[in-house]
mmCIF file of C-alpha atoms and ligand atoms in Angstrom:
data_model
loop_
_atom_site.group_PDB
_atom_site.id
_atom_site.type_symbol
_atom_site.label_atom_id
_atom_site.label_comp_id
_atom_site.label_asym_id
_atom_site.label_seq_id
_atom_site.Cartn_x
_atom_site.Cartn_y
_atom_site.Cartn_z
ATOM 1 C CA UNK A 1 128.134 71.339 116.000
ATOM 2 C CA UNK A 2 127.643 73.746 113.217
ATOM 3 C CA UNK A 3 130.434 76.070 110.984
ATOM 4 C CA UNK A 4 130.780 79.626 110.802
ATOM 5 C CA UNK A 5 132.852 81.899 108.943
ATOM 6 C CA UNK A 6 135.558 84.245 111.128
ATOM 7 C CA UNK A 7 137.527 87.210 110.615
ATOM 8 C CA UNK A 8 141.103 85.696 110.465
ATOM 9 C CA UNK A 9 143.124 88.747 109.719
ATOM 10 C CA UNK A 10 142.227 92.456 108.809
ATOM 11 C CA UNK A 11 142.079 93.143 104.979
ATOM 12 C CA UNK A 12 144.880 95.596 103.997
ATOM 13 C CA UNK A 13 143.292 96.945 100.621
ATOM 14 C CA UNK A 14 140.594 94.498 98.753
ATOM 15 C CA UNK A 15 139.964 92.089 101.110
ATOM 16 C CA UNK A 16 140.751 88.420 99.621
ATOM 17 C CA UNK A 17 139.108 85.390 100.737
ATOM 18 C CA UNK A 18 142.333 84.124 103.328
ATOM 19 C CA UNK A 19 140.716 87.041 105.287
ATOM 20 C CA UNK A 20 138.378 84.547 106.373
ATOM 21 C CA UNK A 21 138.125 81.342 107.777
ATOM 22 C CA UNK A 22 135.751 78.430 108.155
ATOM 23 C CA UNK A 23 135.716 76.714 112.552
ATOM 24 C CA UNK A 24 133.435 74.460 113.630
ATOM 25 C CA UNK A 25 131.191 75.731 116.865
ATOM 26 C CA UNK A 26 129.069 73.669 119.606
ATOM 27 C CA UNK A 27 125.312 74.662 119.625
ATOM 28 C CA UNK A 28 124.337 75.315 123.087
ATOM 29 C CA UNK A 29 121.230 74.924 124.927
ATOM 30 C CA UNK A 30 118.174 76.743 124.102
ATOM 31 C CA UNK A 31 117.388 79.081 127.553
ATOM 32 C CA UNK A 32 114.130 80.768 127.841
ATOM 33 C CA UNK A 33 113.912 84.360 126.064
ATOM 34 C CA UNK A 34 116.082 81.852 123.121
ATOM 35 C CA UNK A 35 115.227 80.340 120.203
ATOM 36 C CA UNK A 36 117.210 78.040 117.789
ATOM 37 C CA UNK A 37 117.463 79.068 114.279
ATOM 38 C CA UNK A 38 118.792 77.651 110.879
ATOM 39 C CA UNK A 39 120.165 80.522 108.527
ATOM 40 C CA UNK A 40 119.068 79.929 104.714
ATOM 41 C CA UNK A 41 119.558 83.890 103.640
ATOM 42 C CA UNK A 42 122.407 85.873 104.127
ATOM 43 C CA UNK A 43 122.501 89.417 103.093
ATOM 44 C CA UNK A 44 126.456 90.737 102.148
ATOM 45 C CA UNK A 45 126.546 94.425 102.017
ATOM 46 C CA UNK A 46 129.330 97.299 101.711
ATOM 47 C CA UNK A 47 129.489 98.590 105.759
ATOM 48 C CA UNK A 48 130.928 95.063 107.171
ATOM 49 C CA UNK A 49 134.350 96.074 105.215
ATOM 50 C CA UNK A 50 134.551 99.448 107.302
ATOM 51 C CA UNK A 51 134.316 96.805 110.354
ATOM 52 C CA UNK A 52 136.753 95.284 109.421
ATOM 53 C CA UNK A 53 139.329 97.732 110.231
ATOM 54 C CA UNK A 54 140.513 98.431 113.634
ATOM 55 C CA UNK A 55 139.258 102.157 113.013
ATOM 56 C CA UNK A 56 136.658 103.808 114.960
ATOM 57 C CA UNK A 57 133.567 104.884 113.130
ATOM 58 C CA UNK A 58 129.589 104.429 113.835
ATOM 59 C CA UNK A 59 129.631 101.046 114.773
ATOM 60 C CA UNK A 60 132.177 98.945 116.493
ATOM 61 C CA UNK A 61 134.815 97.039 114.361
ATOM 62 C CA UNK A 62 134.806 93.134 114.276
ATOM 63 C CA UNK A 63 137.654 91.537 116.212
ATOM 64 C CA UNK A 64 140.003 89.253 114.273
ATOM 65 C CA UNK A 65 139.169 85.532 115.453
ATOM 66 C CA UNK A 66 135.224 86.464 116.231
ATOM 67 C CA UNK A 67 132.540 85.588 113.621
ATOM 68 C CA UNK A 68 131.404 88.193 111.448
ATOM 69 C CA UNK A 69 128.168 89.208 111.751
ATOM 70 C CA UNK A 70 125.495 90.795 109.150
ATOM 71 C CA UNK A 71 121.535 91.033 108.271
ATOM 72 C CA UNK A 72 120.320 87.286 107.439
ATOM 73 C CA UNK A 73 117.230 85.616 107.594
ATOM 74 C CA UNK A 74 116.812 82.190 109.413
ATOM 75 C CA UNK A 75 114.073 79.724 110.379
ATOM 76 C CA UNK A 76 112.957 79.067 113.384
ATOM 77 C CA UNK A 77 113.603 75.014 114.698
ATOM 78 C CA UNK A 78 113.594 75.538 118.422
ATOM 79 C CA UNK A 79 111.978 78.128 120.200
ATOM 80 C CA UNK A 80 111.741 78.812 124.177
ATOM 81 C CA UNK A 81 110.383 82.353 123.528
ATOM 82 C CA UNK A 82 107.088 83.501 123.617
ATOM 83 C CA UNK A 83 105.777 84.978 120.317
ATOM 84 C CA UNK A 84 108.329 83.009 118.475
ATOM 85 C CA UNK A 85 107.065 79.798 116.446
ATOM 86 C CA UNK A 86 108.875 76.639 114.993
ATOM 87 C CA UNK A 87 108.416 76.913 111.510
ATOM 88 C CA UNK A 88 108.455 81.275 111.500
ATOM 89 C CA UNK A 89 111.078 82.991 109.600
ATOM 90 C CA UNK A 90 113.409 85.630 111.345
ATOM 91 C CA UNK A 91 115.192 88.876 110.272
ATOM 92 C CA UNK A 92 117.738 89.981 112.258
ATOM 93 C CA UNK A 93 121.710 90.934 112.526
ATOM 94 C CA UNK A 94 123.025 87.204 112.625
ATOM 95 C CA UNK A 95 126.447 85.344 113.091
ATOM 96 C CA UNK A 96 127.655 84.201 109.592
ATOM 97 C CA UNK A 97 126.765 80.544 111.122
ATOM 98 C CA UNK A 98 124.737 77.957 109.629
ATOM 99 C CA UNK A 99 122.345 77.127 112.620
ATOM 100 C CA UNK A 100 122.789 78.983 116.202
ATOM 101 C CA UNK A 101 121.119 79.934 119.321
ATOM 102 C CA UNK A 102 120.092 83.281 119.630
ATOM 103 C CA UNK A 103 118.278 85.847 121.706
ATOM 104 C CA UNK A 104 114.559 86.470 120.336
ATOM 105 C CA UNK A 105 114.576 90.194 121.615
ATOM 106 C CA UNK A 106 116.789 90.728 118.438
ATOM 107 C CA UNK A 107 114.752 89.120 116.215
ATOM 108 C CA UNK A 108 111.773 90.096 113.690
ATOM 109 C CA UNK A 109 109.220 87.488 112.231
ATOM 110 C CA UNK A 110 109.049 88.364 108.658
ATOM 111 C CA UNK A 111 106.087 86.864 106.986
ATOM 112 C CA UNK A 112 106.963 85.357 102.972
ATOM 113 C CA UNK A 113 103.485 85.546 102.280
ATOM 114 C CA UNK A 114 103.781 89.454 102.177
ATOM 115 C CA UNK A 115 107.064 89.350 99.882
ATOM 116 C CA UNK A 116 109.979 86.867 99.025
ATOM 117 C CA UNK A 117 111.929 86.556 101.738
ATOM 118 C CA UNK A 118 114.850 88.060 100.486
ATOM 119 C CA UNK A 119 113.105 91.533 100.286
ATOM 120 C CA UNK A 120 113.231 92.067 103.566
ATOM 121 C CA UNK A 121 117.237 92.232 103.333
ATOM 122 C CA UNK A 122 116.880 94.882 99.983
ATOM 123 C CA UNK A 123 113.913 96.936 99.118
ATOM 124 C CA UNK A 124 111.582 95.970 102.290
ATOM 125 C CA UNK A 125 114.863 96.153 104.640
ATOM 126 C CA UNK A 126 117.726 98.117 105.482
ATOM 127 C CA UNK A 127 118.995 99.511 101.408
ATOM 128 C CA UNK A 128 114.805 100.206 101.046
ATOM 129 C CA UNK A 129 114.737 101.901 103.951
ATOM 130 C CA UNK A 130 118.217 103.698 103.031
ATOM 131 C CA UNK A 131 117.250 105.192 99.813
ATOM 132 C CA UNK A 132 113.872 106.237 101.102
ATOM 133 C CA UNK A 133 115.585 108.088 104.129
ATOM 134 C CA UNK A 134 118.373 109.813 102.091
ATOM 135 C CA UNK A 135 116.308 110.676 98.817
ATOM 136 C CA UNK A 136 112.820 111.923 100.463
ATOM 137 C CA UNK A 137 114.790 113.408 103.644
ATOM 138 C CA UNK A 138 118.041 114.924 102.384
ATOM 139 C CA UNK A 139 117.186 114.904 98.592
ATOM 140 C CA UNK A 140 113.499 116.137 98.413
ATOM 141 C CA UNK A 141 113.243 115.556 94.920
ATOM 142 C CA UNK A 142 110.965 118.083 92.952
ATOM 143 C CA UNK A 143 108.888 117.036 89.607
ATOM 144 C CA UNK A 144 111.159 118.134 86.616
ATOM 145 C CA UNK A 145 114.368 118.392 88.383
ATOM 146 C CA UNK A 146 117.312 116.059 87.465
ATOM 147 C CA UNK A 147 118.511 113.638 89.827
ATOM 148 C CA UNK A 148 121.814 111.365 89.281
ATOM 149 C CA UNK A 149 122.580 108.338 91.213
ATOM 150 C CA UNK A 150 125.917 106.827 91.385
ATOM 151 C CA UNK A 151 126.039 102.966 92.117
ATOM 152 C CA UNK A 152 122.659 102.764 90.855
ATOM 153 C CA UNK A 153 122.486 99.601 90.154
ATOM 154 C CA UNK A 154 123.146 98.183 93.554
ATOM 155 C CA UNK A 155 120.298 97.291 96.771
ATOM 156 C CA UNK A 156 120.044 100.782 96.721
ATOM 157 C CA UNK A 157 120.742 102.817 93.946
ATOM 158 C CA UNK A 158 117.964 101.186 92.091
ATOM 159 C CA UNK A 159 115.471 101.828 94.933
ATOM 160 C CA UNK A 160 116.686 105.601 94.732
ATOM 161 C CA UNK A 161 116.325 106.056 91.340
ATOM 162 C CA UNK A 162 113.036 104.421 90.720
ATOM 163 C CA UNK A 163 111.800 106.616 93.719
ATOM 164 C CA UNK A 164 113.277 109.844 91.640
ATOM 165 C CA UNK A 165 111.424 108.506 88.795
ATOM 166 C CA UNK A 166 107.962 108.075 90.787
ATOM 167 C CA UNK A 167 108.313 111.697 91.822
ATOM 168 C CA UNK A 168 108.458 112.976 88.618
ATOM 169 C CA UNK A 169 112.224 113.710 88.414
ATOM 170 C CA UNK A 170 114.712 113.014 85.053
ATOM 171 C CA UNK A 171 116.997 110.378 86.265
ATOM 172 C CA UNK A 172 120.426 109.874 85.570
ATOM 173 C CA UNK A 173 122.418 106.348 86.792
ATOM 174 C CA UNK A 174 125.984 105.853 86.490
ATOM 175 C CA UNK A 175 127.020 102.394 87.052
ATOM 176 C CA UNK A 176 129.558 99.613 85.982
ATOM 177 C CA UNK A 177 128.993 97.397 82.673
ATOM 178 C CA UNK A 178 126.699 97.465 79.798
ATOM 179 C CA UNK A 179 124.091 94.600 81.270
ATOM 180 C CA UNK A 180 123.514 97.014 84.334
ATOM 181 C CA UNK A 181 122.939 99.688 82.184
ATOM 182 C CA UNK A 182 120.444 98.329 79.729
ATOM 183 C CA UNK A 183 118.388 96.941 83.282
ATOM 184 C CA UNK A 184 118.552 100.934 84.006
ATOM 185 C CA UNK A 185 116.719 101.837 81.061
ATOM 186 C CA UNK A 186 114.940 99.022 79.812
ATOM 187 C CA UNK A 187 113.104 97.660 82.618
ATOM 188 C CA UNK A 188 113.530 100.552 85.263
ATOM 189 C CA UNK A 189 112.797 103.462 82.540
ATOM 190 C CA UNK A 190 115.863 105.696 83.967
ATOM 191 C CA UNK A 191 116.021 108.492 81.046
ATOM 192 C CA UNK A 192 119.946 107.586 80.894
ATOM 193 C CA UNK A 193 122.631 105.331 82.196
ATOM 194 C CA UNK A 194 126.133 106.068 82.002
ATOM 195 C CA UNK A 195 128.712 103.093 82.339
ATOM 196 C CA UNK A 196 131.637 104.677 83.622
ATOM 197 C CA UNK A 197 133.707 101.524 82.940
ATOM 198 C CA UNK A 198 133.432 102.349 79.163
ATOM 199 C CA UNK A 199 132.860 106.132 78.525
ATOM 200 C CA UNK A 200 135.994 108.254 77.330
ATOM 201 C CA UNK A 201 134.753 111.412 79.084
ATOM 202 C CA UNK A 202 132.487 110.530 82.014
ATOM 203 C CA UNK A 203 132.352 114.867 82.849
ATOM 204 C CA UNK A 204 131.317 114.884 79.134
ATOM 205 C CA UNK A 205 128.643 111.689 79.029
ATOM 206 C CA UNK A 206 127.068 113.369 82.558
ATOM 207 C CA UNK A 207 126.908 117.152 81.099
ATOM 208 C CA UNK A 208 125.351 114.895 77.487
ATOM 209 C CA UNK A 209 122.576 113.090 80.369
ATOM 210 C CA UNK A 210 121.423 116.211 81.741
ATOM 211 C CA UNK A 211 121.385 119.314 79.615
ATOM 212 C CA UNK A 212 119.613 121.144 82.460
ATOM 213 C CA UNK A 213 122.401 120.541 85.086
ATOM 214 C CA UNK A 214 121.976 118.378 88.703
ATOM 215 C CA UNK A 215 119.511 119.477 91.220
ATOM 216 C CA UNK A 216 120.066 116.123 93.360
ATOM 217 C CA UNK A 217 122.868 114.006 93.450
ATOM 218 C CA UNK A 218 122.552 110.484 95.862
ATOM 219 C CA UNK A 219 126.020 109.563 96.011
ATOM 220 C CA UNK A 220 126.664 105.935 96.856
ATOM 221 C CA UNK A 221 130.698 105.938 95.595
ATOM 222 C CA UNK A 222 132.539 108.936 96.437
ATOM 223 C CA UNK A 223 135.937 109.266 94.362
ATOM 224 C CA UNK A 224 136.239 110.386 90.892
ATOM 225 C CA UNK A 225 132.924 109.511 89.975
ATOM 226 C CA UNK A 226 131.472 112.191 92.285
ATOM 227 C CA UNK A 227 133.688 114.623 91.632
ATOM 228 C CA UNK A 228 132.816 114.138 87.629
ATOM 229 C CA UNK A 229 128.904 114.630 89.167
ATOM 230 C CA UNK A 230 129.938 118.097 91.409
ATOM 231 C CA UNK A 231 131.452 120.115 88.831
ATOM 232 C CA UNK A 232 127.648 120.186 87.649
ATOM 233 C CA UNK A 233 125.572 121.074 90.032
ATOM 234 C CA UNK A 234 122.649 123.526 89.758
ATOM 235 C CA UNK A 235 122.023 126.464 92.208
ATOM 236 C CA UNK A 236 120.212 124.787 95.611
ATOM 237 C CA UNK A 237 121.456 121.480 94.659
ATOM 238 C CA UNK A 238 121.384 118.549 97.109
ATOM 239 C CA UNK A 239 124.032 116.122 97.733
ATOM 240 C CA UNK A 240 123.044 113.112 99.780
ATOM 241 C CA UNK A 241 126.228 111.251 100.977
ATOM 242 C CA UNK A 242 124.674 107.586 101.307
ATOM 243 C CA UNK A 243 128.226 106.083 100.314
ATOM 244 C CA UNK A 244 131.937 106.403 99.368
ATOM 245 C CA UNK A 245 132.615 102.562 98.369
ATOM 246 C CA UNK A 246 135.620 103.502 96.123
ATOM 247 C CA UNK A 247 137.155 104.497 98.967
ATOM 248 C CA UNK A 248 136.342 101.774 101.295
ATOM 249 C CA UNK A 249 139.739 99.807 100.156
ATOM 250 C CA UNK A 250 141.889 102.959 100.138
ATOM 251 C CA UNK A 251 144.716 102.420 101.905
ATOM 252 C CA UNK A 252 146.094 105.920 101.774
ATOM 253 C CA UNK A 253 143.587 108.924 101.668
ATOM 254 C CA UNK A 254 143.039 110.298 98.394
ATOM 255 C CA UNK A 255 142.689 114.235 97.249
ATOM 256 C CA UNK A 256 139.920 115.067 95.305
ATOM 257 C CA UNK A 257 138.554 118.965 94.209
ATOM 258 C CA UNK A 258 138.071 121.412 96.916
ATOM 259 C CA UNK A 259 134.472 121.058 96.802
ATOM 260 C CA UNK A 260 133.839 123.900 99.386
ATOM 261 C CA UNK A 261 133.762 126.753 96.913
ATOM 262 C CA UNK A 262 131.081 124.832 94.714
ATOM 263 C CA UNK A 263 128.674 124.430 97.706
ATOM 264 C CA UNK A 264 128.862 127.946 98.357
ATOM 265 C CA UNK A 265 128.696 129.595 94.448
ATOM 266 C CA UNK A 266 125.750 126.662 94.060
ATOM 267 C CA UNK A 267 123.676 127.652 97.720
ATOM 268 C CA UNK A 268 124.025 123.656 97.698
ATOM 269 C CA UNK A 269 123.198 121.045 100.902
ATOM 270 C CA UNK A 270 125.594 118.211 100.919
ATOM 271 C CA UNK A 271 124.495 115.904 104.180
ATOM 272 C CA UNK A 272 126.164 112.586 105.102
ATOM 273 C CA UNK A 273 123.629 110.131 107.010
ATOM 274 C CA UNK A 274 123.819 106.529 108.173
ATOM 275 C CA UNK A 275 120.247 104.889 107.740
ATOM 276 C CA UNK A 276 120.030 103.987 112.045
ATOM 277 C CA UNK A 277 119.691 107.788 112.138
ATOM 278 C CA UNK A 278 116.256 107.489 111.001
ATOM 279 C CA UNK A 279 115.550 104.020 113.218
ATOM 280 C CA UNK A 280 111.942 105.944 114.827
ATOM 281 C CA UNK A 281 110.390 106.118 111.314
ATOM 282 C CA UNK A 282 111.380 103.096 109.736
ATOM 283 C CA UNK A 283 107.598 101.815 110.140
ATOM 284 C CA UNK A 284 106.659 105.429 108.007
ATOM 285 C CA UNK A 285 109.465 104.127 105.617
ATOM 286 C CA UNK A 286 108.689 100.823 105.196
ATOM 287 C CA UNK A 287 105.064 101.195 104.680
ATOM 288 C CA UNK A 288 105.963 103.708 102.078
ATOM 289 C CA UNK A 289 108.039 101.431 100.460
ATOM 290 C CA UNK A 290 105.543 98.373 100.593
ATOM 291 C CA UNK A 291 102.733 99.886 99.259
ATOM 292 C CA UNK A 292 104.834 101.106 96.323
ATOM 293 C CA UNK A 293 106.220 97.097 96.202
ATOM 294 C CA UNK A 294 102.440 95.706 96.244
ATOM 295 C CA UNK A 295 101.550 98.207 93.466
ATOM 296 C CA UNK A 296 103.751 97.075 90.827
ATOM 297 C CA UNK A 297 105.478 100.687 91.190
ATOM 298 C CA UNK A 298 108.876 99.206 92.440
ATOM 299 C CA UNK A 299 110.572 96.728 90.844
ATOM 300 C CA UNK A 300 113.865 94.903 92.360
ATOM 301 C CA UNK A 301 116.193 91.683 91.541
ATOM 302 C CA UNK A 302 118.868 90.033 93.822
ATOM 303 C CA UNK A 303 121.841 88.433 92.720
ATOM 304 C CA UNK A 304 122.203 85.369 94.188
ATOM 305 C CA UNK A 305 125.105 83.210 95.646
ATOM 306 C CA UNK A 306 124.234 79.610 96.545
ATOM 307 C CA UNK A 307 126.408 77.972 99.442
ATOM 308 C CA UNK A 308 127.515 79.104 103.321
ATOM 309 C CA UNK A 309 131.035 78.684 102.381
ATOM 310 C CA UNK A 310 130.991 81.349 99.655
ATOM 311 C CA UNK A 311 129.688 84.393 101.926
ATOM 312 C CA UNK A 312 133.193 85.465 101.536
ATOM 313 C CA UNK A 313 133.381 85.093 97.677
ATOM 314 C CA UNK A 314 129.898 86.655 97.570
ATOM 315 C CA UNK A 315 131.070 89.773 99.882
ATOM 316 C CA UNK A 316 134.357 90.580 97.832
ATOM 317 C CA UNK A 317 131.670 90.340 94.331
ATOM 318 C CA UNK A 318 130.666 94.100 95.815
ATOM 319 C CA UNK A 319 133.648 95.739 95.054
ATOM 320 C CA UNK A 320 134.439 93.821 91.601
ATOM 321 C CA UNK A 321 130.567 95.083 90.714
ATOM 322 C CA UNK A 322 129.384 91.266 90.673
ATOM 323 C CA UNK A 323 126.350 92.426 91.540
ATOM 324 C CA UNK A 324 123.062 93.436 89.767
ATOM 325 C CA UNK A 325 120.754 94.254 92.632
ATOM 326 C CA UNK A 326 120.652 92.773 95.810
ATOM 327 C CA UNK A 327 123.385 90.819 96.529
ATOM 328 C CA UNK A 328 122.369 87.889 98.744
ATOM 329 C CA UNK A 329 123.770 84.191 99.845
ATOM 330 C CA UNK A 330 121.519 80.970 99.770
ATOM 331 C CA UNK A 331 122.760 79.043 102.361
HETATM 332 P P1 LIG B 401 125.574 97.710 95.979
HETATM 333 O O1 LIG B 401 125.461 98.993 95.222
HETATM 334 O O2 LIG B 401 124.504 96.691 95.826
HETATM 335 O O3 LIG B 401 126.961 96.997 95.679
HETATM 336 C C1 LIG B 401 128.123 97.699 95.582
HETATM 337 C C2 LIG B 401 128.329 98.278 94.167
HETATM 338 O O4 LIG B 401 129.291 99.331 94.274
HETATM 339 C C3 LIG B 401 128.949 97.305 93.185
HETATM 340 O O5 LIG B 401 128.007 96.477 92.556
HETATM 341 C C4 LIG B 401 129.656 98.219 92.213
HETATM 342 O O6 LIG B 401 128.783 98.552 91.153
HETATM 343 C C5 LIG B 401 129.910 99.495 93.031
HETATM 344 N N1 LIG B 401 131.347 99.681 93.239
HETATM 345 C C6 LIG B 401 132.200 98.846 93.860
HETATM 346 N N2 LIG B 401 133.432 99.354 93.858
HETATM 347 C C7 LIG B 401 133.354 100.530 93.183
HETATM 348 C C8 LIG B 401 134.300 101.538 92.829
HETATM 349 N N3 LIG B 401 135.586 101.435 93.154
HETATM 350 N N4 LIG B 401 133.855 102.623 92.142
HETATM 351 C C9 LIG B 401 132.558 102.741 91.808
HETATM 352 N N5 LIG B 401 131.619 101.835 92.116
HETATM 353 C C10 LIG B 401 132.023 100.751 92.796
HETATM 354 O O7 LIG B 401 125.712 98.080 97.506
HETATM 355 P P2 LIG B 401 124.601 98.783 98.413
HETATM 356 O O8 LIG B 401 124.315 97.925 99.555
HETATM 357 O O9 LIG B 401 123.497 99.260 97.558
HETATM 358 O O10 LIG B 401 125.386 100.069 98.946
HETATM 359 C C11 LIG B 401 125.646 101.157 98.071
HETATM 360 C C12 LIG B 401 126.372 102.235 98.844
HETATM 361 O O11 LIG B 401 125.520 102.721 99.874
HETATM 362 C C13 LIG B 401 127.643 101.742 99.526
HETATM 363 O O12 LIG B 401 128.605 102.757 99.472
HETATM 364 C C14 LIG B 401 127.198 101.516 100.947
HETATM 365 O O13 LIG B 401 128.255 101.610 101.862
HETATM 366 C C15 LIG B 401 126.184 102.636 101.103
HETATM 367 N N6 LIG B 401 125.160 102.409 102.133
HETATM 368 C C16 LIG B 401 125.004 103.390 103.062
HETATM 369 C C17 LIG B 401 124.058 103.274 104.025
HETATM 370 C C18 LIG B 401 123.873 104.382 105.018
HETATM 371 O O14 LIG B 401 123.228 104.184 106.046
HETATM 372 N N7 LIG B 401 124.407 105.564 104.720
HETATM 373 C C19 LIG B 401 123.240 102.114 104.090
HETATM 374 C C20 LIG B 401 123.409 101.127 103.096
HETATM 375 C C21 LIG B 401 124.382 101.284 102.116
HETATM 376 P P3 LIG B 401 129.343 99.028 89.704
HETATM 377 O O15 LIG B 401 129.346 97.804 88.844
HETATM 378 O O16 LIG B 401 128.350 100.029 89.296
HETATM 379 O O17 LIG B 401 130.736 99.549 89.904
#
């Protein structure tokens, strides 16, 4: 027998933690092509509250009663499958279940003596690869230009920005509360950081971080925030559209600016993309991303929740800003 955490009712707004309950599951037989695992890293990220509504979008919604599901890393105890040790550590998209039986053909070995385990779900997984994708492909950052990065000091705002930095660019982050702020500038080197929590004027503190306008704008919130960023956008700007988390509790859909008439005045590019669009280069991306890990050029930090039964707890922390970094669950 081992526990795992369902989806007991759709969230109507912020989800709260009776969205979710604990039930107790039978282990079943390892067949060949199977291995059994043990889960000790769970990664909690913003997309598993869009499937949690019975909505259609770009991947299928989770049904009420079924175990949510999410990247996690898990060791191997049990293996029928060739390739696939006792003892290796696996990434994969797993059941939020403390030990399971699962098909190897979904499964990557992940190797802890090329980075801490937990990378793998941040700057060596799926955020990494996210900010790589939407700043080099959509953003194409120039030396000198000014980039701003909203939620930039989440999994992958701080990837983005750092990689704006490493190509030359003046980097603007806006983000929530003062410690995320001085990590921005202090150990990151951003050239500003905005908390939008705090400022009077955020229009006002963003015009103040970048006297020369915004040539690149990696949104990761959407709402008032961006539209504070748009009203300042330089001719041939790009917009990348990574994320609208703000949003992602709306229950009604809110109005913002009619942004159409800035795109056109400003020649800009503003491109929506979901990472899995870019699934044939992720080897390009991640060994771009790795080399800049093992050179000291990248730096990253999880926050880290200890205990299976607070994957919930640790999944609402995204939209109170709990998080610096990575946020991640230590079974
Ligand atoms: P994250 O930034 O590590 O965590 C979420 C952060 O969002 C929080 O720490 C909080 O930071 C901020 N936030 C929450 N509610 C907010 C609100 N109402 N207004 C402004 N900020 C709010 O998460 P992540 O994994 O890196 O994801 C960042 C964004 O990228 C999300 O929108 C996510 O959906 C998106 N994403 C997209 C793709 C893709 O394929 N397009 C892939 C991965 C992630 P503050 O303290 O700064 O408010």
């Amino acid at each position: 027998m081992t526990r795992q955490i369902i989806l007991k009712s759709r969230p109507a707004g912020i989800p709260n933690p009776d969205n979710f309950e604990i039930r107790t599951v039978d282990i079943p037989a390892v067949s060949p092509g199977q291995v059994r695992v043990m889960t000790h890293t769970m990664s909690v990220d913003p997309y598993l509250r869009g499937r949690m509504n019975d909505a259609p979008s770009y991947i299928p919604s989770f049904q009420v009663g079924e175990p949510i599901v999410g990247g996690g890393i898990a060791r191997i105890v049990e293996s029928n499958a060739e390739g696939f040790k006792v003892g290796s550590n696996v990434m994969g998209y797993l059941p939020w279940q403390e030990e399971m039986v699962i098909e190897s053909s979904g499964l990557k070995i992940v190797d802890e003596n090329m980075a801490p385990l937990s990378y793998y779900l941040g700057i060596l997984g799926m955020p990494g690869l996210t900010a790589w994708f939407g700043l080099m492909d959509i953003g194409k950052p120039q030396s000198g230009e000014t980039v701003v990065i909203s939620g930039a000091a989440g999994a992958v705002g701080l990837v983005a920005g750092q990689l704006a930095k490493i190509h030359g660019c003046r980097v603007v982050g806006i983000a929530g509360g003062d410690a995320k702020i001085s990590y921005l500038t202090d150990e990151l080197k951003f050239d500003a950081a905005i908390n939008y929590k705090t400022t009077s004027d955020l229009e006002a503190s963003i015009a103040s971080a970048c006297p020369s306008g915004v040539d690149v704008y990696f949104d990761n919130v959407g709402g008032g925030i961006s539209d504070a960023v748009l009203s300042q956008i330089n001719k041939n700007a790009r917009i990348i559209i990574c994320g609208q988390i703000s949003l992602y509790n709306a229950t009604s859909q809110p109005t913002g600016p009619r942004i159409q008439s800035v795109l056109l005045k400003k020649s800009a590019l503003m491109q929506g993309f979901i990472v899995s669009n870019y699934i044939s280069r992720f080897d390009e991306g991640l060994k771009a991303l790795s080399q800049l890990v093992d050179t000291g050029k990248l730096k990253y930090t999880n926050t880290t929740y200890h205990g299976f039964e607070r994957l919930p707890e640790a999944f609402i922390a995204l939209f109170e800003g709990k998080n610096l970094g990575k946020l991640i669950v230590e079974l």
